[in-house]
PDB file of C-alpha atoms in Angstrom:
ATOM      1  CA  UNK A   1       0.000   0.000   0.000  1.00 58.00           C
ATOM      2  CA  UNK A   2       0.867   3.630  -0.410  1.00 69.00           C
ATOM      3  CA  UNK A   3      -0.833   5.753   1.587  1.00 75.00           C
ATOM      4  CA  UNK A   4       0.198   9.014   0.774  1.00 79.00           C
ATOM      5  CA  UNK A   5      -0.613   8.291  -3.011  1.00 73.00           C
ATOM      6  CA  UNK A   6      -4.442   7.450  -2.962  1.00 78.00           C
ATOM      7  CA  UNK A   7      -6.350   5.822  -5.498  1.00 77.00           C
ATOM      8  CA  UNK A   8      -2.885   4.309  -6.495  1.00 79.00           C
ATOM      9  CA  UNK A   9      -1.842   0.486  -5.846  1.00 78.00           C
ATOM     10  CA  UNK A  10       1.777  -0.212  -5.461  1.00 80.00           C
ATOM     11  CA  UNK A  11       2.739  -3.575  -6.710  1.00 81.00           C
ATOM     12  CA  UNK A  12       6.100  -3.754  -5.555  1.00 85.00           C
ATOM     13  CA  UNK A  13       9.651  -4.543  -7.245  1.00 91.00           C
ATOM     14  CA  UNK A  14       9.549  -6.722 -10.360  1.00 93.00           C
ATOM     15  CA  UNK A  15      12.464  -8.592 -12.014  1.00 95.00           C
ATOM     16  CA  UNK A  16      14.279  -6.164 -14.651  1.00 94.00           C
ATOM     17  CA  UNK A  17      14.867  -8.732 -17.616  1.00 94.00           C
ATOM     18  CA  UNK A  18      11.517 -11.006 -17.204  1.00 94.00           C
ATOM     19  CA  UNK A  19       8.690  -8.893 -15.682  1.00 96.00           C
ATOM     20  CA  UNK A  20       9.816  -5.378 -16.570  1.00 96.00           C
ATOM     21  CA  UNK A  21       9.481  -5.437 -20.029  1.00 97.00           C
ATOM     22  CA  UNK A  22       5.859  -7.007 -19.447  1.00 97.00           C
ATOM     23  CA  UNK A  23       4.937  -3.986 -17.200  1.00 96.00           C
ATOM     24  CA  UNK A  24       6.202  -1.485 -19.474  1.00 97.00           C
ATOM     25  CA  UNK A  25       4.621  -2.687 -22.868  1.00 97.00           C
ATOM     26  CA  UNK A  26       0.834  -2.678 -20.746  1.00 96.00           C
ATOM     27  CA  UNK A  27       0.999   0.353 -18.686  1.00 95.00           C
ATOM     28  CA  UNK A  28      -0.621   2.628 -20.182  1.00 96.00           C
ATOM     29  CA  UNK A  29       1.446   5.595 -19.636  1.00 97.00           C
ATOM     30  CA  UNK A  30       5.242   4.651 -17.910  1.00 97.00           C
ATOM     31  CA  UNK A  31       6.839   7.822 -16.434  1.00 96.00           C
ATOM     32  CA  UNK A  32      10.275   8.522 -16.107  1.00 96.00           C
ATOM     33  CA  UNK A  33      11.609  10.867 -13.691  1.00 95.00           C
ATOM     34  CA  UNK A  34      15.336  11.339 -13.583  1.00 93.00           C
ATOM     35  CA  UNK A  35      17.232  13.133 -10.283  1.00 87.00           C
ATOM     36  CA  UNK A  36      18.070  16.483 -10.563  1.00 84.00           C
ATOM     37  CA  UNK A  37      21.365  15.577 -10.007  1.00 85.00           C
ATOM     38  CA  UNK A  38      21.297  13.736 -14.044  1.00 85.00           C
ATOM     39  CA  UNK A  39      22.143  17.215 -15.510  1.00 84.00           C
ATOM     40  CA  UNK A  40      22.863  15.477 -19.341  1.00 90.00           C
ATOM     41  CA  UNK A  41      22.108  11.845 -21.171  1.00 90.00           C
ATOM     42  CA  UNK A  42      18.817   9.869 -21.905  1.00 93.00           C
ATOM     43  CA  UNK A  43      18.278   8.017 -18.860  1.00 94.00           C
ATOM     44  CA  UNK A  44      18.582   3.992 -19.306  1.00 93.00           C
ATOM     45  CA  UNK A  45      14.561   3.600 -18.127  1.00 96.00           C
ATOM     46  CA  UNK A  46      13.315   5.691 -21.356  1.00 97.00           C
ATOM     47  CA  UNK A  47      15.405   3.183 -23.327  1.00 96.00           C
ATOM     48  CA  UNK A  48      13.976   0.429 -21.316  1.00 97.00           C
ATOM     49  CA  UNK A  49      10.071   1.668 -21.695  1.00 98.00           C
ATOM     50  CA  UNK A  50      10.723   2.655 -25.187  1.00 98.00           C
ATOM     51  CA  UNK A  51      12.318  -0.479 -26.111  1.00 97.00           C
ATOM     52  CA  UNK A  52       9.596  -2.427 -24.680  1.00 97.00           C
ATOM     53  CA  UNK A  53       6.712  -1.012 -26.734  1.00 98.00           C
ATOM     54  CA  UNK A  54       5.501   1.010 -23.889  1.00 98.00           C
ATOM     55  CA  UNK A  55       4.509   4.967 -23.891  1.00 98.00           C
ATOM     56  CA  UNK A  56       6.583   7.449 -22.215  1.00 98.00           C
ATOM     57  CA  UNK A  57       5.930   9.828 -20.100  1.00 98.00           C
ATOM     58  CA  UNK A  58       9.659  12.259 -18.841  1.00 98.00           C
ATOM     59  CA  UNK A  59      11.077  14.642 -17.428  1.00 96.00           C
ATOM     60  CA  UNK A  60      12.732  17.333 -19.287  1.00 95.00           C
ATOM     61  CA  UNK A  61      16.237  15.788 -20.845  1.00 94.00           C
ATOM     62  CA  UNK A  62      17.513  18.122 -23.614  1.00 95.00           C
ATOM     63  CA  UNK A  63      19.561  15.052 -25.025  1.00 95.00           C
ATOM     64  CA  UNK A  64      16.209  13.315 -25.978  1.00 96.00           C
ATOM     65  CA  UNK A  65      15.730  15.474 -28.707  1.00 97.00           C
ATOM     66  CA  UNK A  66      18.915  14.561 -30.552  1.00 95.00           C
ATOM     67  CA  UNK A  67      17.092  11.051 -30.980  1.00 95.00           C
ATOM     68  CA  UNK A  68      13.989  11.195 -30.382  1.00 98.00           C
ATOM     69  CA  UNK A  69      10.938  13.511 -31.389  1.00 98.00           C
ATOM     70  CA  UNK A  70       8.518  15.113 -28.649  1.00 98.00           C
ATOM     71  CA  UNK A  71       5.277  14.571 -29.449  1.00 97.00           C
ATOM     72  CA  UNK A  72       6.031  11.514 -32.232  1.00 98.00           C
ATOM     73  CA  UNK A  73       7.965   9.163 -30.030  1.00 98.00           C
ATOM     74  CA  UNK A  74       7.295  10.488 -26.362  1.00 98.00           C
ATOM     75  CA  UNK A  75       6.278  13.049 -24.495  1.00 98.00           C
ATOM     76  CA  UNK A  76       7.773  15.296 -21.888  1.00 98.00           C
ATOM     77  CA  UNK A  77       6.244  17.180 -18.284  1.00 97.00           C
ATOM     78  CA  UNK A  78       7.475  20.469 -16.811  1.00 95.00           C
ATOM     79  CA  UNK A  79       6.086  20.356 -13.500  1.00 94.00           C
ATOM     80  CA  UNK A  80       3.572  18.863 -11.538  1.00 94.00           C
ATOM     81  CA  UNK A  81       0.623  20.348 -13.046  1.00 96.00           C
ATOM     82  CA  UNK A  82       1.892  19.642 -16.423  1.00 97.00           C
ATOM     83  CA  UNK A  83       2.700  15.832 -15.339  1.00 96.00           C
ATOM     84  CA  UNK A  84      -1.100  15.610 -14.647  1.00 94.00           C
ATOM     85  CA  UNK A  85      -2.950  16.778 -17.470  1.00 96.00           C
ATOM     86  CA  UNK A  86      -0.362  14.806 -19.960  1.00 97.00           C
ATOM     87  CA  UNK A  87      -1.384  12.101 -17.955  1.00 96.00           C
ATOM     88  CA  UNK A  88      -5.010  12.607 -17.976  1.00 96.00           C
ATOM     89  CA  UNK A  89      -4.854  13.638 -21.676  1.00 98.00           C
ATOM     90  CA  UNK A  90      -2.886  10.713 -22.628  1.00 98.00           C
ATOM     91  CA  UNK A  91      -5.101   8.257 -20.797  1.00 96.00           C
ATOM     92  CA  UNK A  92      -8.242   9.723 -22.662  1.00 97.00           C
ATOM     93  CA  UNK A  93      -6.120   9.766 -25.962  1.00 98.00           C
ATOM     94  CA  UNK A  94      -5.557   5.952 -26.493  1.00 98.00           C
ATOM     95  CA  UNK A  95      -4.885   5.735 -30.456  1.00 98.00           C
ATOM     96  CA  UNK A  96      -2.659   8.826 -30.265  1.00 98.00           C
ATOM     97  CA  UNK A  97      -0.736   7.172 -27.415  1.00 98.00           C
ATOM     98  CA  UNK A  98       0.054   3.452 -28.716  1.00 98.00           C
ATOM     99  CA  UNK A  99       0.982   5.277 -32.206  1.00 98.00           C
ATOM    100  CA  UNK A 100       3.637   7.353 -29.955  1.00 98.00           C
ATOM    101  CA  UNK A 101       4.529   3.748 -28.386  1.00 98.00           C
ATOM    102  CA  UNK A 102       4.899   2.071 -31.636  1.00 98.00           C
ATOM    103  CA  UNK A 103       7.098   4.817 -33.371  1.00 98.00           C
ATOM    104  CA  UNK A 104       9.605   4.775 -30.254  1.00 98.00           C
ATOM    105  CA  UNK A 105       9.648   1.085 -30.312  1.00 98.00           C
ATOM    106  CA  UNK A 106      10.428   0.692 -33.897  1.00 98.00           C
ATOM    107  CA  UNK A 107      12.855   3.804 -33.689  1.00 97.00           C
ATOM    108  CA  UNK A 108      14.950   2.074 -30.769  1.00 96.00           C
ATOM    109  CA  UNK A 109      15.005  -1.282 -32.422  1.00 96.00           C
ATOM    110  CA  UNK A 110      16.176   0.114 -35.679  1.00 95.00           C
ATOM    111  CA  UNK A 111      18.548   2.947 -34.378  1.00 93.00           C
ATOM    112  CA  UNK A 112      19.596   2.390 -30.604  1.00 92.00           C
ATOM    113  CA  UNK A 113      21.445  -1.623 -31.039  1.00 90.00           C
ATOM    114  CA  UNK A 114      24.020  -2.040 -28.964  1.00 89.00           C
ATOM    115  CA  UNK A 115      26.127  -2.482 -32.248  1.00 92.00           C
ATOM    116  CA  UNK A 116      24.699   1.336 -33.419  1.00 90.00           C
ATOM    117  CA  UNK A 117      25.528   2.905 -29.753  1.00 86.00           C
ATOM    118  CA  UNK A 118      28.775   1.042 -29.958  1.00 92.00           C
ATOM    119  CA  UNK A 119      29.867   2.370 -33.733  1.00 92.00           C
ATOM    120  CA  UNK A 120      28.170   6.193 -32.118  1.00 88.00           C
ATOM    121  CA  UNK A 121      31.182   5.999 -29.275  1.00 90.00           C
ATOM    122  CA  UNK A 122      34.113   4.653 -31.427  1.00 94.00           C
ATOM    123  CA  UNK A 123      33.564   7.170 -33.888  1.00 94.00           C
ATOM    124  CA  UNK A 124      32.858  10.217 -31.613  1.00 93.00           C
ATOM    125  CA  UNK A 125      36.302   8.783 -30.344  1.00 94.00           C
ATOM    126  CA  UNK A 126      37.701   9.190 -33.383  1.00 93.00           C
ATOM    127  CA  UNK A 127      38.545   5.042 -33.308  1.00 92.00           C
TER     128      UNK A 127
END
């Protein structure tokens, strides 16, 4: 239980590599929020939600948008308020949703392999 959250039902930890992707792929919206400590880089859970056919739902991360495009593969909150009416919005917007899902999914599989992020650092290190 989580009290100080009503109306919501904590289901505890699941296992990363069998259950996660599950979880991901059929919540409806999956949110990341990254400390505000994590000044640059895509956090590894949008990769993980993304990758898993599921739609999300982040914080503000400038270095999403060198990959990825707001409003076609994800969406981002500023805030609090802002976190709640995507939410709502999304949750009432179901088609518009699982398209964003889908594009992310098939952009990750086809443009975030190990082998592409690999190539991405060898050549940025001029190897």
């Amino acid at each position: 239980a989580t009290p100080e959250l009503p109306g919501i039902e904590n289901m505890g930890a699941v296992d990363y590599y069998n259950v996660m992707p599950h979880v991901f792929k059929n919540t409806k919206v999956n949110l990341n929020i990254t400390l505000r400590s994590i000044q640059t880089g895509i956090p590894l859970r949008c990769f993980d939600i993304m990758g898993a056919g599921g739609f999300l739902l982040t914080n503000y991360q400038a270095d999403m948008f060198d990959f990825f495009v707001q409003g076609e593969d994800f969406d981002y909150f500023d805030g609090k308020e802002d976190l709640l009416t995507k939410t709502e919005y999304y949750l009432s917007h179901e088609k518009e949703r699982k398209e964003m899902a889908e594009n992310a999914h098939e952009k990750v599989k086809r443009e975030h392999t190990y082998l592409n992020r690999l190539d991405f650092m060898m050549e940025a290190a001029g190897i």
